[in-house]
Amino acid sequence: MKIGGVAYRTIWPAQDGWRVTVIDQTRLPFRFETRTLETAAQAAQAITTMIVRGAPLIGATAAYGVALAMREDASDAGLEGALALLAATRPTAVNLHWALARMRARLALLKPRARAQAAYAEAALICDEDVALCRAIGGHGLAPIREIAAGKRAGEPVNILTHCNAGWLATVDWGTALAPIYLAHDAGVPVHVWVDETRPRNQGAALTAYELGAHGVPHTVIADNAGGHLMQHGQVDMVIVGTDRTTATGDVANKIGTYLKALAAHDNGVPFYVALPSPTIDWRLSDGLKQIPIEERPAREVTHLQGLGADGEVATFRIVAPGSDAANPAFDVTPARLVTGLITERGVAPASRAGLATLFPELARGEAA
Ligand code: MRU
């Protein structure tokens, strides 16, 4: 994606060939700043503090975190220590564990002296593959958008609601939920995006609006509670969201509030799509509600808001009555029955075991891709 005419990925090796550069997403949309990671501990901290976030990007950063660790200590103990450190950063996105398992499989049998180079190469491969997967998701997600556009008057936009940020900032490039939207826009299909602000951290207002704006896609930010009303009044043609973990049966964990949008979509006959690359599928799980770990984040994210002050400085404000407790579950689970389709790199599948197994037979059987 381009920012100010310059093509960026969200993570890339620094010029020195060993450090790793990321876009600091805690500073967006007001400041475009990068950070350079030098150690596995810094990579872990970047994930925990959400300098980087979004399931695929969390996985990519963890992979580079292992590479950084192998420069520090490539022994077996060093490898296992780095894997454990990075695995403990955020619990819900399964891409993190997928990437770490892949790094372990690549490195464990190598001699320690060969590990650093192999780790950098594997991390780079994971990033390149993520870009390809997301681009393919975009191609498959374009079809339902085109279908809806075909039923509209010429020039009338397809109104798509999205929640959180599942765009290029959440991946290495392109995004998942936003990839079909970018491709539709680039192909001249008129689209307009309703962007849920996505309290408490406002990934929609801060990140999705930022990247859609940078790409020139028409969009409108709405309060999280507005979606149901817009659907009742025929102002939403479809919903597309991302996911942090999808079970083998098609239950979908995504940013808190996604479930409410799925309920409203179901009640109003609005198609509800979830876009995901295959590393987001947890083939071991069959019941999302019972089995997907839901991250509980600090109460301060609910009690305080970050914004741009009149003086042009970024400031944090308390918005909750002093003394009140706040709870902050960061994700919820949308049952498969509320999902119209899963948009993957191999096509659009029904949200069911059979649907996913048809597209990914080797993964459903437990074989490596
Ligand atoms: O807490 P975040 O910002 O990491 O949550 C991100 C989401 O919920 C995204 O929708 C999900 O990771 C899919 S990203 C392609």
PDB file of C-alpha atoms in Angstrom, residues 54-274:
ATOM      1  CA  GLY A  54      -3.755  -7.751  13.534  1.00  0.00           C
ATOM      2  CA  ALA A  55      -3.496 -11.534  13.419  1.00  0.00           C
ATOM      3  CA  PRO A  56      -1.277 -12.015  10.324  1.00  0.00           C
ATOM      4  CA  LEU A  57       1.086  -9.184  11.292  1.00  0.00           C
ATOM      5  CA  ILE A  58       1.407 -10.540  14.836  1.00  0.00           C
ATOM      6  CA  GLY A  59       2.539 -13.847  13.280  1.00  0.00           C
ATOM      7  CA  ALA A  60       5.013 -12.147  10.933  1.00  0.00           C
ATOM      8  CA  THR A  61       6.491 -10.071  13.771  1.00  0.00           C
ATOM      9  CA  ALA A  62       6.857 -13.143  15.955  1.00  0.00           C
ATOM     10  CA  ALA A  63       8.714 -14.905  13.130  1.00  0.00           C
ATOM     11  CA  TYR A  64      11.176 -12.004  12.883  1.00  0.00           C
ATOM     12  CA  GLY A  65      11.369 -12.019  16.688  1.00  0.00           C
ATOM     13  CA  VAL A  66      12.709 -15.571  16.497  1.00  0.00           C
ATOM     14  CA  ALA A  67      15.235 -14.454  13.877  1.00  0.00           C
ATOM     15  CA  LEU A  68      16.426 -11.644  16.158  1.00  0.00           C
ATOM     16  CA  ALA A  69      16.703 -14.144  19.010  1.00  0.00           C
ATOM     17  CA  MET A  70      18.881 -16.442  16.906  1.00  0.00           C
ATOM     18  CA  ARG A  71      21.445 -13.642  16.552  1.00  0.00           C
ATOM     19  CA  GLU A  72      21.538 -13.328  20.327  1.00  0.00           C
ATOM     20  CA  ASP A  73      21.567 -17.015  21.290  1.00  0.00           C
ATOM     21  CA  ALA A  74      21.043 -19.760  18.720  1.00  0.00           C
ATOM     22  CA  SER A  75      21.328 -22.633  21.195  1.00  0.00           C
ATOM     23  CA  ASP A  76      18.386 -25.001  21.765  1.00  0.00           C
ATOM     24  CA  ALA A  77      17.661 -23.168  25.013  1.00  0.00           C
ATOM     25  CA  GLY A  78      17.808 -19.827  23.185  1.00  0.00           C
ATOM     26  CA  LEU A  79      15.356 -21.052  20.566  1.00  0.00           C
ATOM     27  CA  GLU A  80      12.887 -22.500  23.086  1.00  0.00           C
ATOM     28  CA  GLY A  81      13.159 -19.380  25.267  1.00  0.00           C
ATOM     29  CA  ALA A  82      12.353 -17.085  22.341  1.00  0.00           C
ATOM     30  CA  LEU A  83       9.430 -19.239  21.230  1.00  0.00           C
ATOM     31  CA  ALA A  84       7.988 -19.175  24.770  1.00  0.00           C
ATOM     32  CA  LEU A  85       8.504 -15.426  25.157  1.00  0.00           C
ATOM     33  CA  LEU A  86       6.764 -14.638  21.872  1.00  0.00           C
ATOM     34  CA  ALA A  87       3.969 -17.186  22.390  1.00  0.00           C
ATOM     35  CA  ALA A  88       2.981 -15.426  25.630  1.00  0.00           C
ATOM     36  CA  THR A  89       2.348 -12.033  24.004  1.00  0.00           C
ATOM     37  CA  ARG A  90      -1.306 -12.221  22.903  1.00  0.00           C
ATOM     38  CA  PRO A  91      -3.603 -15.221  23.316  1.00  0.00           C
ATOM     39  CA  THR A  92      -6.343 -15.012  20.679  1.00  0.00           C
ATOM     40  CA  ALA A  93      -4.702 -14.720  17.248  1.00  0.00           C
ATOM     41  CA  VAL A  94      -3.692 -18.242  16.243  1.00  0.00           C
ATOM     42  CA  ASN A  95      -1.424 -16.900  13.490  1.00  0.00           C
ATOM     43  CA  LEU A  96       1.084 -16.217  16.281  1.00  0.00           C
ATOM     44  CA  HIS A  97       1.283 -19.901  17.220  1.00  0.00           C
ATOM     45  CA  TRP A  98       1.177 -20.964  13.584  1.00  0.00           C
ATOM     46  CA  ALA A  99       4.207 -18.779  12.798  1.00  0.00           C
ATOM     47  CA  LEU A 100       6.126 -19.933  15.879  1.00  0.00           C
ATOM     48  CA  ALA A 101       5.430 -23.601  15.117  1.00  0.00           C
ATOM     49  CA  ARG A 102       6.676 -23.052  11.602  1.00  0.00           C
ATOM     50  CA  MET A 103       9.852 -21.367  12.855  1.00  0.00           C
ATOM     51  CA  ARG A 104      10.495 -24.215  15.290  1.00  0.00           C
ATOM     52  CA  ALA A 105       9.974 -26.819  12.560  1.00  0.00           C
ATOM     53  CA  ARG A 106      12.429 -24.984  10.294  1.00  0.00           C
ATOM     54  CA  LEU A 107      15.122 -24.348  12.923  1.00  0.00           C
ATOM     55  CA  ALA A 108      15.053 -27.099  15.535  1.00  0.00           C
ATOM     56  CA  LEU A 109      16.958 -29.674  13.474  1.00  0.00           C
ATOM     57  CA  LEU A 110      19.615 -27.236  12.257  1.00  0.00           C
ATOM     58  CA  LYS A 111      22.978 -26.728  13.900  1.00  0.00           C
ATOM     59  CA  PRO A 112      22.876 -23.534  16.026  1.00  0.00           C
ATOM     60  CA  ARG A 113      25.357 -21.754  13.742  1.00  0.00           C
ATOM     61  CA  ALA A 114      22.985 -22.164  10.775  1.00  0.00           C
ATOM     62  CA  ARG A 115      19.882 -20.984  12.598  1.00  0.00           C
ATOM     63  CA  ALA A 116      20.029 -17.178  12.333  1.00  0.00           C
ATOM     64  CA  GLN A 117      20.308 -17.124   8.543  1.00  0.00           C
ATOM     65  CA  ALA A 118      17.584 -19.741   8.137  1.00  0.00           C
ATOM     66  CA  ALA A 119      15.326 -17.858  10.551  1.00  0.00           C
ATOM     67  CA  TYR A 120      15.580 -14.593   8.608  1.00  0.00           C
ATOM     68  CA  ALA A 121      14.865 -16.425   5.369  1.00  0.00           C
ATOM     69  CA  GLU A 122      11.825 -18.195   6.868  1.00  0.00           C
ATOM     70  CA  ALA A 123      10.454 -14.962   8.353  1.00  0.00           C
ATOM     71  CA  ALA A 124      10.814 -13.249   4.979  1.00  0.00           C
ATOM     72  CA  LEU A 125       9.037 -16.187   3.336  1.00  0.00           C
ATOM     73  CA  ILE A 126       6.161 -15.952   5.827  1.00  0.00           C
ATOM     74  CA  CYS A 127       5.824 -12.254   4.958  1.00  0.00           C
ATOM     75  CA  ASP A 128       5.885 -12.843   1.196  1.00  0.00           C
ATOM     76  CA  GLU A 129       3.362 -15.645   1.526  1.00  0.00           C
ATOM     77  CA  ASP A 130       1.069 -13.445   3.611  1.00  0.00           C
ATOM     78  CA  VAL A 131       1.074 -10.820   0.874  1.00  0.00           C
ATOM     79  CA  ALA A 132       0.163 -13.474  -1.715  1.00  0.00           C
ATOM     80  CA  LEU A 133      -2.576 -14.979   0.492  1.00  0.00           C
ATOM     81  CA  CYS A 134      -4.157 -11.593   1.121  1.00  0.00           C
ATOM     82  CA  ARG A 135      -4.018 -10.657  -2.559  1.00  0.00           C
ATOM     83  CA  ALA A 136      -5.776 -13.937  -3.386  1.00  0.00           C
ATOM     84  CA  ILE A 137      -8.422 -13.286  -0.704  1.00  0.00           C
ATOM     85  CA  GLY A 138      -9.026  -9.941  -2.400  1.00  0.00           C
ATOM     86  CA  GLY A 139      -9.636 -11.650  -5.723  1.00  0.00           C
ATOM     87  CA  HIS A 140     -12.142 -14.113  -4.288  1.00  0.00           C
ATOM     88  CA  GLY A 141     -13.920 -11.470  -2.196  1.00  0.00           C
ATOM     89  CA  LEU A 142     -14.359  -9.292  -5.236  1.00  0.00           C
ATOM     90  CA  ALA A 143     -16.951 -11.700  -6.687  1.00  0.00           C
ATOM     91  CA  PRO A 144     -19.707 -11.135  -4.050  1.00  0.00           C
ATOM     92  CA  ILE A 145     -19.088  -7.372  -4.234  1.00  0.00           C
ATOM     93  CA  ARG A 146     -19.490  -7.460  -8.005  1.00  0.00           C
ATOM     94  CA  GLU A 147     -22.676  -9.519  -7.626  1.00  0.00           C
ATOM     95  CA  ILE A 148     -24.247  -6.892  -5.382  1.00  0.00           C
ATOM     96  CA  ALA A 149     -23.011  -4.095  -7.657  1.00  0.00           C
ATOM     97  CA  ALA A 150     -24.715  -5.784 -10.609  1.00  0.00           C
ATOM     98  CA  GLY A 151     -28.082  -5.306  -8.896  1.00  0.00           C
ATOM     99  CA  LYS A 152     -27.550  -1.562  -8.397  1.00  0.00           C
ATOM    100  CA  ARG A 153     -28.106   1.463 -10.603  1.00  0.00           C
ATOM    101  CA  ALA A 154     -24.996   2.595 -12.492  1.00  0.00           C
ATOM    102  CA  GLY A 155     -22.683   4.531 -10.185  1.00  0.00           C
ATOM    103  CA  GLU A 156     -24.569   3.583  -7.011  1.00  0.00           C
ATOM    104  CA  PRO A 157     -22.014   2.303  -4.480  1.00  0.00           C
ATOM    105  CA  VAL A 158     -22.008  -1.058  -2.730  1.00  0.00           C
ATOM    106  CA  ASN A 159     -22.184  -0.190   0.969  1.00  0.00           C
ATOM    107  CA  ILE A 160     -19.890  -2.458   2.985  1.00  0.00           C
ATOM    108  CA  LEU A 161     -19.653  -2.374   6.765  1.00  0.00           C
ATOM    109  CA  THR A 162     -16.428  -3.457   8.453  1.00  0.00           C
ATOM    110  CA  HIS A 163     -15.369  -3.753  12.086  1.00  0.00           C
ATOM    111  CA  CYS A 164     -11.908  -3.153  13.580  1.00  0.00           C
ATOM    112  CA  ASN A 165      -8.979  -3.054  11.181  1.00  0.00           C
ATOM    113  CA  ALA A 166      -8.457  -6.010   8.883  1.00  0.00           C
ATOM    114  CA  GLY A 167      -6.651  -3.986   6.255  1.00  0.00           C
ATOM    115  CA  TRP A 168      -3.033  -3.805   5.153  1.00  0.00           C
ATOM    116  CA  LEU A 169      -2.019  -2.530   8.586  1.00  0.00           C
ATOM    117  CA  ALA A 170      -3.246  -5.794  10.130  1.00  0.00           C
ATOM    118  CA  THR A 171      -1.296  -7.945   7.677  1.00  0.00           C
ATOM    119  CA  VAL A 172       1.978  -7.542   5.786  1.00  0.00           C
ATOM    120  CA  ASP A 173       0.145  -5.903   2.867  1.00  0.00           C
ATOM    121  CA  TRP A 174      -3.334  -5.753   1.295  1.00  0.00           C
ATOM    122  CA  GLY A 175      -5.313  -6.898   4.342  1.00  0.00           C
ATOM    123  CA  THR A 176      -7.990  -9.551   4.562  1.00  0.00           C
ATOM    124  CA  ALA A 177     -11.425  -7.889   4.858  1.00  0.00           C
ATOM    125  CA  LEU A 178     -10.209  -4.781   3.040  1.00  0.00           C
ATOM    126  CA  ALA A 179      -8.375  -6.562   0.212  1.00  0.00           C
ATOM    127  CA  PRO A 180     -11.596  -7.209  -1.792  1.00  0.00           C
ATOM    128  CA  ILE A 181     -12.609  -3.597  -1.201  1.00  0.00           C
ATOM    129  CA  TYR A 182      -9.308  -2.263  -2.535  1.00  0.00           C
ATOM    130  CA  LEU A 183      -9.563  -4.503  -5.590  1.00  0.00           C
ATOM    131  CA  ALA A 184     -13.180  -3.465  -6.207  1.00  0.00           C
ATOM    132  CA  HIS A 185     -12.276   0.204  -5.922  1.00  0.00           C
ATOM    133  CA  ASP A 186      -9.282  -0.226  -8.242  1.00  0.00           C
ATOM    134  CA  ALA A 187     -11.483  -2.098 -10.745  1.00  0.00           C
ATOM    135  CA  GLY A 188     -13.936   0.797 -10.856  1.00  0.00           C
ATOM    136  CA  VAL A 189     -16.709  -0.921  -8.871  1.00  0.00           C
ATOM    137  CA  PRO A 190     -18.181   1.894  -6.735  1.00  0.00           C
ATOM    138  CA  VAL A 191     -17.832   1.027  -3.050  1.00  0.00           C
ATOM    139  CA  HIS A 192     -18.492   2.924   0.153  1.00  0.00           C
ATOM    140  CA  VAL A 193     -17.335   1.589   3.517  1.00  0.00           C
ATOM    141  CA  TRP A 194     -19.074   2.061   6.857  1.00  0.00           C
ATOM    142  CA  VAL A 195     -16.187   1.986   9.325  1.00  0.00           C
ATOM    143  CA  ASP A 196     -17.102   0.966  12.889  1.00  0.00           C
ATOM    144  CA  GLU A 197     -15.011   3.115  15.205  1.00  0.00           C
ATOM    145  CA  THR A 198     -14.240  -0.088  17.217  1.00  0.00           C
ATOM    146  CA  ARG A 199     -14.057   0.947  20.834  1.00  0.00           C
ATOM    147  CA  PRO A 200     -12.145   0.692  23.032  1.00  0.00           C
ATOM    148  CA  ARG A 201      -8.942   1.067  20.985  1.00  0.00           C
ATOM    149  CA  ASN A 202     -10.601   2.603  17.943  1.00  0.00           C
ATOM    150  CA  GLN A 203      -8.816   0.540  15.302  1.00  0.00           C
ATOM    151  CA  GLY A 204     -11.609   1.444  12.867  1.00  0.00           C
ATOM    152  CA  ALA A 205     -11.552   5.190  13.435  1.00  0.00           C
ATOM    153  CA  ALA A 206      -7.776   5.391  13.662  1.00  0.00           C
ATOM    154  CA  LEU A 207      -6.457   2.704  11.300  1.00  0.00           C
ATOM    155  CA  THR A 208      -9.160   1.575   8.864  1.00  0.00           C
ATOM    156  CA  ALA A 209     -10.230   5.144   8.131  1.00  0.00           C
ATOM    157  CA  TYR A 210      -6.565   6.099   7.725  1.00  0.00           C
ATOM    158  CA  GLU A 211      -5.737   3.412   5.209  1.00  0.00           C
ATOM    159  CA  LEU A 212      -8.984   3.701   3.244  1.00  0.00           C
ATOM    160  CA  GLY A 213      -8.389   7.443   3.049  1.00  0.00           C
ATOM    161  CA  ALA A 214      -4.803   6.931   1.877  1.00  0.00           C
ATOM    162  CA  HIS A 215      -6.108   4.684  -0.918  1.00  0.00           C
ATOM    163  CA  GLY A 216      -8.956   7.042  -1.839  1.00  0.00           C
ATOM    164  CA  VAL A 217     -11.786   4.647  -0.939  1.00  0.00           C
ATOM    165  CA  PRO A 218     -14.997   6.508   0.063  1.00  0.00           C
ATOM    166  CA  HIS A 219     -15.841   5.747   3.682  1.00  0.00           C
ATOM    167  CA  THR A 220     -17.742   7.017   6.704  1.00  0.00           C
ATOM    168  CA  VAL A 221     -16.807   6.361  10.328  1.00  0.00           C
ATOM    169  CA  ILE A 222     -19.752   5.400  12.537  1.00  0.00           C
ATOM    170  CA  ALA A 223     -20.186   4.783  16.238  1.00  0.00           C
ATOM    171  CA  ASP A 224     -20.082   1.076  16.995  1.00  0.00           C
ATOM    172  CA  ASN A 225     -23.743   1.129  17.931  1.00  0.00           C
ATOM    173  CA  ALA A 226     -24.916   2.573  14.583  1.00  0.00           C
ATOM    174  CA  GLY A 227     -24.559  -0.534  12.408  1.00  0.00           C
ATOM    175  CA  GLY A 228     -27.852  -2.182  13.360  1.00  0.00           C
ATOM    176  CA  HIS A 229     -29.788   0.984  12.611  1.00  0.00           C
ATOM    177  CA  LEU A 230     -28.130   1.357   9.204  1.00  0.00           C
ATOM    178  CA  MET A 231     -28.922  -2.268   8.366  1.00  0.00           C
ATOM    179  CA  GLN A 232     -32.594  -1.819   9.330  1.00  0.00           C
ATOM    180  CA  HIS A 233     -32.752   1.072   6.879  1.00  0.00           C
ATOM    181  CA  GLY A 234     -31.195  -0.770   3.943  1.00  0.00           C
ATOM    182  CA  GLN A 235     -27.971   1.200   4.061  1.00  0.00           C
ATOM    183  CA  VAL A 236     -25.644  -1.791   4.386  1.00  0.00           C
ATOM    184  CA  ASP A 237     -25.365  -4.244   1.463  1.00  0.00           C
ATOM    185  CA  MET A 238     -22.859  -6.568   3.077  1.00  0.00           C
ATOM    186  CA  VAL A 239     -20.503  -6.921   6.037  1.00  0.00           C
ATOM    187  CA  ILE A 240     -16.882  -8.061   5.677  1.00  0.00           C
ATOM    188  CA  VAL A 241     -14.700  -8.534   8.750  1.00  0.00           C
ATOM    189  CA  GLY A 242     -11.435 -10.290   9.547  1.00  0.00           C
ATOM    190  CA  THR A 243     -10.735 -12.909  12.200  1.00  0.00           C
ATOM    191  CA  ASP A 244      -8.054 -13.799  14.721  1.00  0.00           C
ATOM    192  CA  ARG A 245      -8.946 -17.465  14.946  1.00  0.00           C
ATOM    193  CA  THR A 246     -11.505 -19.576  13.091  1.00  0.00           C
ATOM    194  CA  THR A 247     -12.359 -23.102  14.201  1.00  0.00           C
ATOM    195  CA  ALA A 248     -12.416 -26.095  11.851  1.00  0.00           C
ATOM    196  CA  THR A 249     -16.215 -25.798  12.096  1.00  0.00           C
ATOM    197  CA  GLY A 250     -16.331 -22.143  10.998  1.00  0.00           C
ATOM    198  CA  ASP A 251     -16.827 -20.301  14.321  1.00  0.00           C
ATOM    199  CA  VAL A 252     -15.038 -16.984  14.124  1.00  0.00           C
ATOM    200  CA  ALA A 253     -13.231 -14.991  16.827  1.00  0.00           C
ATOM    201  CA  ASN A 254     -12.754 -11.349  15.956  1.00  0.00           C
ATOM    202  CA  LYS A 255     -12.608  -7.948  17.626  1.00  0.00           C
ATOM    203  CA  ILE A 256     -15.151  -7.413  20.393  1.00  0.00           C
ATOM    204  CA  GLY A 257     -18.459  -6.277  18.887  1.00  0.00           C
ATOM    205  CA  THR A 258     -18.228  -8.428  15.763  1.00  0.00           C
ATOM    206  CA  TYR A 259     -20.862 -10.825  17.142  1.00  0.00           C
ATOM    207  CA  LEU A 260     -23.378  -7.994  17.588  1.00  0.00           C
ATOM    208  CA  LYS A 261     -22.875  -6.992  13.958  1.00  0.00           C
ATOM    209  CA  ALA A 262     -23.420 -10.579  12.863  1.00  0.00           C
ATOM    210  CA  LEU A 263     -26.673 -10.737  14.837  1.00  0.00           C
ATOM    211  CA  ALA A 264     -27.908  -7.499  13.308  1.00  0.00           C
ATOM    212  CA  ALA A 265     -26.880  -8.668   9.829  1.00  0.00           C
ATOM    213  CA  HIS A 266     -28.725 -11.961  10.322  1.00  0.00           C
ATOM    214  CA  ASP A 267     -31.864 -10.183  11.518  1.00  0.00           C
ATOM    215  CA  ASN A 268     -31.832  -7.906   8.489  1.00  0.00           C
ATOM    216  CA  GLY A 269     -30.832 -10.399   5.790  1.00  0.00           C
ATOM    217  CA  VAL A 270     -27.487  -8.679   5.193  1.00  0.00           C
ATOM    218  CA  PRO A 271     -24.715 -11.057   3.994  1.00  0.00           C
ATOM    219  CA  PHE A 272     -21.989 -11.390   6.633  1.00  0.00           C
ATOM    220  CA  TYR A 273     -18.598 -12.470   5.247  1.00  0.00           C
ATOM    221  CA  VAL A 274     -15.382 -13.209   7.114  1.00  0.00           C
TER     222      VAL A 274
END
